[in-house]
PDB file of C-alpha atoms in Angstrom:
ATOM      1  CA  MET A   1      10.630  26.359 -12.305  1.00 66.00           C
ATOM      2  CA  ASN A   2      11.705  29.223 -10.034  1.00 75.00           C
ATOM      3  CA  ARG A   3      14.265  28.779  -7.278  1.00 81.00           C
ATOM      4  CA  ILE A   4      11.788  28.799  -4.372  1.00 83.00           C
ATOM      5  CA  SER A   5       9.602  26.127  -5.965  1.00 83.00           C
ATOM      6  CA  LEU A   6      12.643  23.967  -6.662  1.00 85.00           C
ATOM      7  CA  ILE A   7      13.809  24.281  -3.047  1.00 87.00           C
ATOM      8  CA  ILE A   8      10.364  23.150  -1.891  1.00 88.00           C
ATOM      9  CA  VAL A   9      10.543  20.124  -4.206  1.00 86.00           C
ATOM     10  CA  TYR A  10      14.007  19.160  -2.922  1.00 86.00           C
ATOM     11  CA  ALA A  11      12.847  19.662   0.675  1.00 90.00           C
ATOM     12  CA  SER A  12       9.822  17.394   0.163  1.00 88.00           C
ATOM     13  CA  PHE A  13      12.098  14.650  -1.187  1.00 88.00           C
ATOM     14  CA  ALA A  14      14.468  15.132   1.746  1.00 90.00           C
ATOM     15  CA  ILE A  15      11.674  14.938   4.342  1.00 89.00           C
ATOM     16  CA  MET A  16      10.374  11.731   2.765  1.00 87.00           C
ATOM     17  CA  ILE A  17      13.810  10.106   2.855  1.00 89.00           C
ATOM     18  CA  VAL A  18      14.736  11.290   6.364  1.00 90.00           C
ATOM     19  CA  GLY A  19      11.476   9.778   7.583  1.00 88.00           C
ATOM     20  CA  LYS A  20      12.560   6.411   6.250  1.00 89.00           C
ATOM     21  CA  PHE A  21      15.956   6.661   7.971  1.00 90.00           C
ATOM     22  CA  ILE A  22      14.044   7.207  11.226  1.00 91.00           C
ATOM     23  CA  PHE A  23      11.914   4.136  10.461  1.00 90.00           C
ATOM     24  CA  TRP A  24      14.961   1.901   9.952  1.00 88.00           C
ATOM     25  CA  HIS A  25      16.598   3.285  13.082  1.00 88.00           C
ATOM     26  CA  GLY A  26      13.579   1.969  14.966  1.00 91.00           C
ATOM     27  CA  HIS A  27      13.715  -1.409  13.169  1.00 89.00           C
ATOM     28  CA  PRO A  28      17.434  -2.288  13.126  1.00 88.00           C
ATOM     29  CA  LEU A  29      16.955  -6.037  12.655  1.00 87.00           C
ATOM     30  CA  LEU A  30      14.097  -6.078  10.145  1.00 86.00           C
ATOM     31  CA  ALA A  31      15.146  -8.227   7.180  1.00 84.00           C
ATOM     32  CA  SER A  32      13.963 -10.930   4.829  1.00 84.00           C
ATOM     33  CA  SER A  33      15.693 -14.231   4.169  1.00 83.00           C
ATOM     34  CA  ASP A  34      17.260 -13.190   0.848  1.00 85.00           C
ATOM     35  CA  GLN A  35      18.995 -10.100   2.194  1.00 88.00           C
ATOM     36  CA  ALA A  36      20.155 -11.964   5.309  1.00 89.00           C
ATOM     37  CA  ALA A  37      21.542 -14.773   3.135  1.00 89.00           C
ATOM     38  CA  TYR A  38      23.552 -12.429   0.916  1.00 90.00           C
ATOM     39  CA  LEU A  39      24.926 -10.608   3.953  1.00 92.00           C
ATOM     40  CA  GLU A  40      26.031 -13.929   5.384  1.00 92.00           C
ATOM     41  CA  MET A  41      27.696 -14.768   2.051  1.00 92.00           C
ATOM     42  CA  ALA A  42      29.542 -11.457   2.210  1.00 93.00           C
ATOM     43  CA  GLU A  43      30.647 -12.294   5.761  1.00 92.00           C
ATOM     44  CA  LEU A  44      32.009 -15.627   4.478  1.00 92.00           C
ATOM     45  CA  ILE A  45      33.842 -13.868   1.638  1.00 92.00           C
ATOM     46  CA  THR A  46      35.607 -11.642   4.187  1.00 92.00           C
ATOM     47  CA  THR A  47      36.989 -14.822   5.772  1.00 91.00           C
ATOM     48  CA  GLY A  48      38.381 -16.057   2.458  1.00 88.00           C
ATOM     49  CA  LYS A  49      35.503 -18.280   1.340  1.00 90.00           C
ATOM     50  CA  LEU A  50      34.659 -18.529  -2.369  1.00 88.00           C
ATOM     51  CA  PRO A  51      31.190 -18.413  -3.989  1.00 87.00           C
ATOM     52  CA  TYR A  52      29.765 -21.748  -5.168  1.00 85.00           C
ATOM     53  CA  LEU A  53      32.779 -23.660  -3.864  1.00 83.00           C
ATOM     54  CA  ASP A  54      32.517 -22.942  -0.120  1.00 83.00           C
ATOM     55  CA  PHE A  55      28.821 -22.040   0.076  1.00 82.00           C
ATOM     56  CA  PHE A  56      25.844 -22.801  -2.166  1.00 80.00           C
ATOM     57  CA  GLU A  57      24.274 -20.155  -4.384  1.00 82.00           C
ATOM     58  CA  TRP A  58      23.420 -20.160  -8.051  1.00 81.00           C
ATOM     59  CA  ASN A  59      22.987 -16.444  -8.822  1.00 84.00           C
ATOM     60  CA  PRO A  60      25.795 -14.314 -10.329  1.00 86.00           C
ATOM     61  CA  PRO A  61      28.245 -13.181  -7.637  1.00 90.00           C
ATOM     62  CA  LEU A  62      27.980  -9.396  -8.004  1.00 91.00           C
ATOM     63  CA  ILE A  63      25.270  -9.100  -5.330  1.00 92.00           C
ATOM     64  CA  MET A  64      27.444 -11.080  -2.891  1.00 91.00           C
ATOM     65  CA  TYR A  65      30.407  -8.748  -3.342  1.00 92.00           C
ATOM     66  CA  LEU A  66      28.264  -5.601  -3.209  1.00 93.00           C
ATOM     67  CA  ASN A  67      27.067  -6.757   0.201  1.00 93.00           C
ATOM     68  CA  LEU A  68      30.643  -6.378   1.407  1.00 94.00           C
ATOM     69  CA  ILE A  69      29.877  -2.642   1.631  1.00 95.00           C
ATOM     70  CA  PRO A  70      27.242  -2.904   4.427  1.00 94.00           C
ATOM     71  CA  VAL A  71      29.298  -5.626   6.128  1.00 95.00           C
ATOM     72  CA  TRP A  72      32.301  -3.295   6.337  1.00 94.00           C
ATOM     73  CA  LEU A  73      30.108  -0.353   7.341  1.00 94.00           C
ATOM     74  CA  ALA A  74      28.573  -2.449  10.128  1.00 94.00           C
ATOM     75  CA  LYS A  75      31.990  -3.296  11.519  1.00 92.00           C
ATOM     76  CA  LEU A  76      33.102   0.323  11.243  1.00 93.00           C
ATOM     77  CA  ALA A  77      29.978   1.702  12.974  1.00 92.00           C
ATOM     78  CA  HIS A  78      29.582  -1.240  15.406  1.00 92.00           C
ATOM     79  CA  ILE A  79      25.982  -1.891  14.376  1.00 93.00           C
ATOM     80  CA  PRO A  80      24.210  -5.032  13.079  1.00 92.00           C
ATOM     81  CA  ALA A  81      24.991  -5.847   9.448  1.00 92.00           C
ATOM     82  CA  ILE A  82      21.327  -5.805   8.453  1.00 93.00           C
ATOM     83  CA  GLU A  83      20.920  -2.306   9.923  1.00 93.00           C
ATOM     84  CA  ALA A  84      23.927  -1.097   7.924  1.00 94.00           C
ATOM     85  CA  PHE A  85      22.445  -2.793   4.849  1.00 94.00           C
ATOM     86  CA  ASN A  86      19.112  -0.991   5.225  1.00 93.00           C
ATOM     87  CA  TYR A  87      20.840   2.355   5.763  1.00 94.00           C
ATOM     88  CA  ALA A  88      22.990   1.732   2.682  1.00 94.00           C
ATOM     89  CA  VAL A  89      19.959   0.992   0.491  1.00 93.00           C
ATOM     90  CA  ILE A  90      18.074   4.070   1.708  1.00 94.00           C
ATOM     91  CA  THR A  91      21.198   6.150   1.044  1.00 94.00           C
ATOM     92  CA  LEU A  92      21.240   4.765  -2.495  1.00 94.00           C
ATOM     93  CA  CYS A  93      17.530   5.649  -2.797  1.00 92.00           C
ATOM     94  CA  ALA A  94      18.330   9.202  -1.736  1.00 93.00           C
ATOM     95  CA  PHE A  95      21.210   9.421  -4.213  1.00 94.00           C
ATOM     96  CA  SER A  96      19.003   8.148  -7.043  1.00 93.00           C
ATOM     97  CA  ALA A  97      16.155  10.513  -6.186  1.00 93.00           C
ATOM     98  CA  PHE A  98      18.317  13.628  -5.931  1.00 93.00           C
ATOM     99  CA  ILE A  99      20.423  12.830  -9.013  1.00 94.00           C
ATOM    100  CA  SER A 100      17.240  12.228 -11.034  1.00 94.00           C
ATOM    101  CA  LEU A 101      15.779  15.474  -9.728  1.00 93.00           C
ATOM    102  CA  HIS A 102      19.020  17.292 -10.512  1.00 92.00           C
ATOM    103  CA  ILE A 103      19.120  16.000 -14.102  1.00 94.00           C
ATOM    104  CA  ALA A 104      15.462  16.795 -14.727  1.00 92.00           C
ATOM    105  CA  SER A 105      15.598  20.300 -13.255  1.00 91.00           C
ATOM    106  CA  LYS A 106      18.891  21.136 -14.977  1.00 91.00           C
ATOM    107  CA  TYR A 107      18.125  20.019 -18.520  1.00 92.00           C
ATOM    108  CA  MET A 108      14.326  20.194 -18.866  1.00 88.00           C
ATOM    109  CA  ASN A 109      12.201  23.249 -19.497  1.00 87.00           C
ATOM    110  CA  LYS A 110       9.467  24.108 -17.024  1.00 86.00           C
ATOM    111  CA  GLN A 111       6.740  22.204 -18.887  1.00 86.00           C
ATOM    112  CA  GLN A 112       8.836  19.037 -19.251  1.00 86.00           C
ATOM    113  CA  PHE A 113       9.879  19.175 -15.601  1.00 88.00           C
ATOM    114  CA  LEU A 114       6.310  19.506 -14.335  1.00 88.00           C
ATOM    115  CA  VAL A 115       5.292  16.514 -16.478  1.00 86.00           C
ATOM    116  CA  ILE A 116       8.124  14.283 -15.237  1.00 89.00           C
ATOM    117  CA  LEU A 117       8.011  15.402 -11.570  1.00 90.00           C
ATOM    118  CA  PRO A 118       5.116  13.083 -10.543  1.00 88.00           C
ATOM    119  CA  LEU A 119       7.078  10.139 -11.981  1.00 88.00           C
ATOM    120  CA  LEU A 120      10.181  11.107 -10.002  1.00 90.00           C
ATOM    121  CA  PHE A 121       8.215  11.569  -6.792  1.00 88.00           C
ATOM    122  CA  ALA A 122       6.333   8.272  -7.234  1.00 88.00           C
ATOM    123  CA  ALA A 123       9.565   6.391  -7.994  1.00 88.00           C
ATOM    124  CA  ALA A 124      11.337   7.922  -4.990  1.00 88.00           C
ATOM    125  CA  PHE A 125       8.398   7.074  -2.719  1.00 86.00           C
ATOM    126  CA  PHE A 126       8.207   3.517  -4.049  1.00 83.00           C
ATOM    127  CA  ASN A 127      11.955   2.900  -3.768  1.00 82.00           C
ATOM    128  CA  GLN A 128      12.376   4.121  -0.210  1.00 84.00           C
ATOM    129  CA  ASN A 129       9.071   2.659   1.018  1.00 83.00           C
ATOM    130  CA  GLN A 130      10.067  -0.995   0.635  1.00 84.00           C
ATOM    131  CA  THR A 131      10.385  -3.080   3.781  1.00 82.00           C
ATOM    132  CA  ILE A 132      10.525  -6.853   3.187  1.00 82.00           C
ATOM    133  CA  ASN A 133      11.740  -6.420  -0.398  1.00 84.00           C
ATOM    134  CA  ILE A 134      14.255  -3.691   0.357  1.00 88.00           C
ATOM    135  CA  GLY A 135      17.586  -4.434  -1.306  1.00 86.00           C
ATOM    136  CA  GLU A 136      16.333  -7.197  -3.583  1.00 88.00           C
ATOM    137  CA  ARG A 137      18.183  -7.087  -6.902  1.00 88.00           C
ATOM    138  CA  GLU A 138      15.084  -5.841  -8.727  1.00 89.00           C
ATOM    139  CA  HIS A 139      14.776  -3.076  -6.148  1.00 90.00           C
ATOM    140  CA  LEU A 140      18.427  -2.103  -6.515  1.00 93.00           C
ATOM    141  CA  PHE A 141      18.078  -2.118 -10.301  1.00 93.00           C
ATOM    142  CA  VAL A 142      15.102   0.266 -10.264  1.00 91.00           C
ATOM    143  CA  ILE A 143      17.005   2.596  -7.931  1.00 93.00           C
ATOM    144  CA  CYS A 144      20.141   2.563 -10.079  1.00 94.00           C
ATOM    145  CA  TYR A 145      18.325   2.824 -13.406  1.00 94.00           C
ATOM    146  CA  LEU A 146      16.082   5.829 -12.680  1.00 93.00           C
ATOM    147  CA  PRO A 147      18.678   8.612 -13.220  1.00 95.00           C
ATOM    148  CA  PHE A 148      19.976   6.817 -16.302  1.00 96.00           C
ATOM    149  CA  PHE A 149      16.480   6.559 -17.793  1.00 94.00           C
ATOM    150  CA  ILE A 150      15.843  10.278 -17.325  1.00 94.00           C
ATOM    151  CA  LEU A 151      19.237  11.172 -18.766  1.00 95.00           C
ATOM    152  CA  ARG A 152      18.902   8.832 -21.748  1.00 94.00           C
ATOM    153  CA  GLY A 153      15.466  10.215 -22.602  1.00 92.00           C
ATOM    154  CA  LEU A 154      16.971  13.699 -22.687  1.00 93.00           C
ATOM    155  CA  ALA A 155      19.958  12.515 -24.725  1.00 93.00           C
ATOM    156  CA  TRP A 156      17.669  10.960 -27.324  1.00 92.00           C
ATOM    157  CA  GLN A 157      15.858  14.291 -27.597  1.00 91.00           C
ATOM    158  CA  GLY A 158      19.172  15.984 -28.438  1.00 88.00           C
ATOM    159  CA  GLN A 159      19.790  17.697 -25.104  1.00 90.00           C
ATOM    160  CA  GLN A 160      23.424  18.589 -24.367  1.00 91.00           C
ATOM    161  CA  ILE A 161      24.391  16.897 -21.088  1.00 92.00           C
ATOM    162  CA  SER A 162      27.556  17.356 -19.050  1.00 93.00           C
ATOM    163  CA  LYS A 163      30.047  14.487 -19.023  1.00 93.00           C
ATOM    164  CA  PHE A 164      29.982  14.393 -15.221  1.00 94.00           C
ATOM    165  CA  ASP A 165      26.229  13.759 -15.074  1.00 94.00           C
ATOM    166  CA  ALA A 166      26.511  11.194 -17.865  1.00 94.00           C
ATOM    167  CA  VAL A 167      29.412   9.323 -16.239  1.00 95.00           C
ATOM    168  CA  ILE A 168      27.785   9.167 -12.788  1.00 95.00           C
ATOM    169  CA  SER A 169      24.434   7.995 -14.191  1.00 95.00           C
ATOM    170  CA  GLY A 170      26.060   5.407 -16.459  1.00 95.00           C
ATOM    171  CA  LEU A 171      28.316   4.046 -13.723  1.00 95.00           C
ATOM    172  CA  VAL A 172      25.481   3.528 -11.232  1.00 95.00           C
ATOM    173  CA  ALA A 173      23.145   2.101 -13.888  1.00 95.00           C
ATOM    174  CA  GLY A 174      25.845  -0.305 -15.068  1.00 95.00           C
ATOM    175  CA  PHE A 175      26.050  -1.923 -11.632  1.00 94.00           C
ATOM    176  CA  GLY A 176      22.257  -2.179 -11.531  1.00 93.00           C
ATOM    177  CA  MET A 177      22.058  -3.848 -14.947  1.00 94.00           C
ATOM    178  CA  ALA A 178      24.875  -6.289 -14.118  1.00 94.00           C
ATOM    179  CA  LEU A 179      22.934  -7.765 -11.185  1.00 92.00           C
ATOM    180  CA  LYS A 180      20.854  -9.940 -13.540  1.00 89.00           C
ATOM    181  CA  PRO A 181      21.164 -10.510 -17.315  1.00 87.00           C
ATOM    182  CA  GLN A 182      17.466  -9.782 -17.871  1.00 89.00           C
ATOM    183  CA  PHE A 183      17.893  -6.256 -16.506  1.00 91.00           C
ATOM    184  CA  ALA A 184      20.233  -5.408 -19.360  1.00 92.00           C
ATOM    185  CA  ALA A 185      17.741  -6.985 -21.788  1.00 92.00           C
ATOM    186  CA  SER A 186      14.943  -4.717 -20.519  1.00 91.00           C
ATOM    187  CA  VAL A 187      17.171  -1.655 -20.843  1.00 93.00           C
ATOM    188  CA  ALA A 188      18.065  -2.718 -24.391  1.00 94.00           C
ATOM    189  CA  LEU A 189      14.340  -2.841 -25.248  1.00 93.00           C
ATOM    190  CA  VAL A 190      13.871   0.666 -23.840  1.00 93.00           C
ATOM    191  CA  GLU A 191      16.800   1.920 -25.920  1.00 94.00           C
ATOM    192  CA  LEU A 192      15.360   0.227 -29.004  1.00 93.00           C
ATOM    193  CA  CYS A 193      12.041   1.956 -28.348  1.00 90.00           C
ATOM    194  CA  PHE A 194      13.780   5.335 -28.131  1.00 91.00           C
ATOM    195  CA  TYR A 195      15.661   4.536 -31.345  1.00 92.00           C
ATOM    196  CA  CYS A 196      12.413   3.730 -33.185  1.00 89.00           C
ATOM    197  CA  GLN A 197      11.164   7.193 -32.247  1.00 88.00           C
ATOM    198  CA  PHE A 198      14.272   9.257 -33.033  1.00 88.00           C
ATOM    199  CA  LYS A 199      16.087   7.155 -35.688  1.00 86.00           C
ATOM    200  CA  THR A 200      19.676   8.126 -34.860  1.00 86.00           C
ATOM    201  CA  LEU A 201      22.615   5.865 -34.013  1.00 89.00           C
ATOM    202  CA  LYS A 202      24.954   8.515 -32.600  1.00 90.00           C
ATOM    203  CA  THR A 203      23.026   8.584 -29.306  1.00 89.00           C
ATOM    204  CA  PHE A 204      24.336   5.081 -28.579  1.00 91.00           C
ATOM    205  CA  VAL A 205      27.896   6.438 -28.524  1.00 89.00           C
ATOM    206  CA  ARG A 206      27.786   8.637 -25.453  1.00 93.00           C
ATOM    207  CA  PRO A 207      29.706   8.746 -22.126  1.00 93.00           C
ATOM    208  CA  GLU A 208      26.903   7.120 -20.091  1.00 94.00           C
ATOM    209  CA  MET A 209      26.754   4.175 -22.511  1.00 94.00           C
ATOM    210  CA  MET A 210      30.545   3.818 -22.384  1.00 95.00           C
ATOM    211  CA  MET A 211      30.370   3.683 -18.581  1.00 96.00           C
ATOM    212  CA  VAL A 212      27.785   0.913 -18.678  1.00 95.00           C
ATOM    213  CA  LEU A 213      30.003  -1.021 -21.081  1.00 95.00           C
ATOM    214  CA  LEU A 214      33.022  -0.412 -18.836  1.00 96.00           C
ATOM    215  CA  VAL A 215      31.197  -1.823 -15.806  1.00 95.00           C
ATOM    216  CA  PHE A 216      30.325  -5.013 -17.704  1.00 95.00           C
ATOM    217  CA  VAL A 217      33.887  -5.398 -19.034  1.00 95.00           C
ATOM    218  CA  LEU A 218      35.370  -4.981 -15.548  1.00 95.00           C
ATOM    219  CA  TYR A 219      32.781  -7.357 -14.093  1.00 93.00           C
ATOM    220  CA  ILE A 220      33.605 -10.066 -16.627  1.00 92.00           C
ATOM    221  CA  PHE A 221      37.335  -9.535 -16.014  1.00 93.00           C
ATOM    222  CA  ALA A 222      36.781  -9.863 -12.242  1.00 90.00           C
ATOM    223  CA  LEU A 223      34.839 -13.092 -12.793  1.00 89.00           C
ATOM    224  CA  LEU A 224      37.769 -14.499 -14.748  1.00 89.00           C
ATOM    225  CA  LEU A 225      40.028 -13.844 -11.754  1.00 89.00           C
ATOM    226  CA  LEU A 226      38.094 -16.349  -9.638  1.00 86.00           C
ATOM    227  CA  PRO A 227      39.854 -19.723  -9.351  1.00 87.00           C
ATOM    228  CA  PRO A 228      39.124 -22.278 -12.121  1.00 87.00           C
ATOM    229  CA  SER A 229      37.682 -24.632  -9.486  1.00 86.00           C
ATOM    230  CA  VAL A 230      34.825 -22.153  -8.932  1.00 83.00           C
ATOM    231  CA  TRP A 231      33.837 -22.241 -12.592  1.00 83.00           C
ATOM    232  CA  ASP A 232      34.189 -26.023 -12.687  1.00 84.00           C
ATOM    233  CA  CYS A 233      31.829 -26.337  -9.716  1.00 83.00           C
ATOM    234  CA  TYR A 234      29.244 -23.861 -10.993  1.00 80.00           C
ATOM    235  CA  PRO A 235      28.066 -25.579 -14.238  1.00 79.00           C
ATOM    236  CA  HIS A 236      28.644 -29.153 -13.075  1.00 80.00           C
ATOM    237  CA  LEU A 237      27.204 -29.034  -9.563  1.00 80.00           C
ATOM    238  CA  VAL A 238      25.412 -25.771  -8.712  1.00 78.00           C
ATOM    239  CA  VAL A 239      23.280 -25.321 -11.851  1.00 77.00           C
ATOM    240  CA  PRO A 240      22.114 -28.993 -12.049  1.00 80.00           C
ATOM    241  CA  LEU A 241      21.134 -28.943  -8.370  1.00 78.00           C
ATOM    242  CA  TYR A 242      19.170 -25.739  -8.808  1.00 77.00           C
ATOM    243  CA  ILE A 243      17.387 -26.912 -11.943  1.00 74.00           C
ATOM    244  CA  SER A 244      16.405 -30.198 -10.298  1.00 74.00           C
ATOM    245  CA  GLY A 245      14.815 -28.325  -7.389  1.00 71.00           C
ATOM    246  CA  LEU A 246      13.289 -25.489  -9.401  1.00 71.00           C
ATOM    247  CA  SER A 247       9.941 -27.217  -9.885  1.00 70.00           C
ATOM    248  CA  TYR A 248       9.354 -27.140  -6.117  1.00 69.00           C
ATOM    249  CA  SER A 249       8.539 -23.427  -6.231  1.00 69.00           C
ATOM    250  CA  SER A 250       6.963 -23.342  -9.703  1.00 71.00           C
ATOM    251  CA  ARG A 251       3.437 -21.993  -9.983  1.00 71.00           C
ATOM    252  CA  ALA A 252       0.698 -22.062 -12.618  1.00 66.00           C
ATOM    253  CA  ILE A 253       0.268 -18.871 -14.639  1.00 71.00           C
ATOM    254  CA  ILE A 254      -3.240 -18.227 -13.296  1.00 70.00           C
ATOM    255  CA  TYR A 255      -1.856 -18.435  -9.735  1.00 71.00           C
ATOM    256  CA  MET A 256       0.940 -15.997 -10.581  1.00 69.00           C
ATOM    257  CA  LEU A 257      -1.498 -13.528 -12.134  1.00 71.00           C
ATOM    258  CA  ARG A 258      -4.097 -13.426  -9.377  1.00 69.00           C
ATOM    259  CA  ALA A 259      -2.753 -14.860  -6.095  1.00 64.00           C
ATOM    260  CA  ASP A 260      -0.854 -11.785  -4.940  1.00 65.00           C
ATOM    261  CA  PRO A 261      -2.859  -8.519  -4.816  1.00 68.00           C
ATOM    262  CA  ASN A 262       0.428  -6.623  -4.902  1.00 68.00           C
ATOM    263  CA  PHE A 263       0.811  -7.987  -8.420  1.00 71.00           C
ATOM    264  CA  TYR A 264      -2.618  -8.176  -9.961  1.00 70.00           C
ATOM    265  CA  ILE A 265      -3.774  -4.725  -8.818  1.00 75.00           C
ATOM    266  CA  TYR A 266      -0.808  -3.102 -10.558  1.00 75.00           C
ATOM    267  CA  PHE A 267      -1.085  -5.523 -13.464  1.00 77.00           C
ATOM    268  CA  VAL A 268      -4.733  -4.550 -14.030  1.00 76.00           C
ATOM    269  CA  HIS A 269      -3.729  -0.875 -13.828  1.00 75.00           C
ATOM    270  CA  LEU A 270      -1.099  -1.569 -16.472  1.00 77.00           C
ATOM    271  CA  LEU A 271      -3.600  -3.299 -18.767  1.00 78.00           C
ATOM    272  CA  VAL A 272      -6.128  -0.470 -18.384  1.00 80.00           C
ATOM    273  CA  THR A 273      -3.634   2.327 -18.965  1.00 79.00           C
ATOM    274  CA  LEU A 274      -1.710   0.749 -21.857  1.00 78.00           C
ATOM    275  CA  PRO A 275      -4.361   1.587 -24.517  1.00 80.00           C
ATOM    276  CA  ILE A 276      -4.439   5.184 -23.273  1.00 80.00           C
ATOM    277  CA  ALA A 277      -0.642   5.274 -23.301  1.00 78.00           C
ATOM    278  CA  LEU A 278      -0.637   3.952 -26.860  1.00 77.00           C
ATOM    279  CA  VAL A 279      -2.841   6.837 -27.968  1.00 78.00           C
ATOM    280  CA  TYR A 280      -0.829   9.539 -26.199  1.00 76.00           C
ATOM    281  CA  SER A 281       2.651   8.130 -26.903  1.00 75.00           C
ATOM    282  CA  ARG A 282       2.792  10.192 -30.105  1.00 77.00           C
ATOM    283  CA  TYR A 283       2.672  13.354 -27.992  1.00 78.00           C
ATOM    284  CA  ASN A 284       5.243  12.346 -25.371  1.00 79.00           C
ATOM    285  CA  GLN A 285       8.390  10.333 -26.126  1.00 84.00           C
ATOM    286  CA  TRP A 286       8.683   8.939 -22.578  1.00 85.00           C
ATOM    287  CA  ILE A 287       5.422   6.961 -22.587  1.00 84.00           C
ATOM    288  CA  ALA A 288       6.286   4.160 -25.019  1.00 86.00           C
ATOM    289  CA  PRO A 289       9.666   3.325 -23.389  1.00 88.00           C
ATOM    290  CA  LEU A 290       8.009   3.216 -19.953  1.00 86.00           C
ATOM    291  CA  GLY A 291       5.345   0.870 -21.316  1.00 85.00           C
ATOM    292  CA  ILE A 292       7.962  -1.406 -22.870  1.00 87.00           C
ATOM    293  CA  PHE A 293       9.916  -1.394 -19.610  1.00 86.00           C
ATOM    294  CA  SER A 294       6.862  -2.449 -17.586  1.00 85.00           C
ATOM    295  CA  LEU A 295       5.814  -5.140 -20.053  1.00 84.00           C
ATOM    296  CA  SER A 296       9.316  -6.594 -20.146  1.00 84.00           C
ATOM    297  CA  PHE A 297       9.161  -7.242 -16.411  1.00 80.00           C
ATOM    298  CA  VAL A 298       5.734  -8.817 -16.704  1.00 79.00           C
ATOM    299  CA  PHE A 299       7.443 -11.237 -19.093  1.00 77.00           C
ATOM    300  CA  HIS A 300      10.375 -11.803 -16.695  1.00 76.00           C
ATOM    301  CA  TYR A 301       7.950 -12.501 -13.849  1.00 74.00           C
ATOM    302  CA  ILE A 302       5.862 -15.018 -15.801  1.00 76.00           C
ATOM    303  CA  TYR A 303       8.868 -16.615 -17.505  1.00 72.00           C
ATOM    304  CA  GLY A 304      10.516 -17.067 -14.100  1.00 68.00           C
ATOM    305  CA  ASP A 305       7.660 -19.419 -13.173  1.00 69.00           C
ATOM    306  CA  GLN A 306       7.670 -18.436  -9.473  1.00 71.00           C
ATOM    307  CA  ALA A 307       5.241 -16.100  -7.719  1.00 65.00           C
ATOM    308  CA  TRP A 308       7.979 -14.226  -5.914  1.00 64.00           C
ATOM    309  CA  PRO A 309       6.819 -10.618  -5.318  1.00 68.00           C
ATOM    310  CA  TYR A 310      10.181  -8.913  -5.780  1.00 65.00           C
ATOM    311  CA  ARG A 311      10.372 -10.102  -9.392  1.00 66.00           C
ATOM    312  CA  PHE A 312       7.580  -7.794 -10.558  1.00 65.00           C
ATOM    313  CA  MET A 313       8.812  -4.741  -8.625  1.00 64.00           C
ATOM    314  CA  PRO A 314      10.115  -2.916 -11.751  1.00 65.00           C
ATOM    315  CA  MET A 315       6.687  -3.344 -13.375  1.00 57.00           C
TER     316      MET A 315
END
């Protein structure tokens, strides 16, 4: 793609993202209960409180500590914490969009770039266009994983990629995967799908994969630094309480599949397009991994047994 066309593409992405910054400037207190709860947990952590021991939550603590970033930004800029949170997520959306665009334009030929560009534009539009579900862990994962997915697809095809691009993509994706264990499982399925197509093990030993591993190692080490009382409370009090109340929000499968149009419309699209994707996957190595990725999150949504919309966002 020539320089002028590429500038127009970058400008269109920039206009889309700037428009969303303007939207959040006009809605500084718009938030859902989940995001507000995690921001409040981060506020408590700044006062010396400990997860699980001083306030109730059953999810892994990474999301609580990541919310320290908007809490500190809010205090620095003297704005509401939720406004700083929304700005931070849109900034991450912008970073993901431009890094993905950079990787695609740098390492793909013109034909490949034109094929992948609609995916990049759709993903960027979807990520920055969230309102109630903005900043949910599934949302953050999709944002963080996009550059990594593009880079890994190129790596599997034998493309030489700079260490800087690999390290940045792997670092950001590692934090996204660490938010929930099932995210890493979905990524592993995508990698397995790529492996079945290219049949080479050396692609697993690359800088971006080492960065993902480093993030998980550091995360586990940080968890071990929490006081023993936290880890005594978590399995003996927090998990049993959550499990005993889980049935309150459980839903039948038929309800989960058809009650929310935001799910079943996209789910029907997925079912209709999968046979076509199966036929054309032999001509394009990106199609099968994308299909596996989407199906894995259909499984996570149904297995979770709650009709919570954010859970099917990656689908």
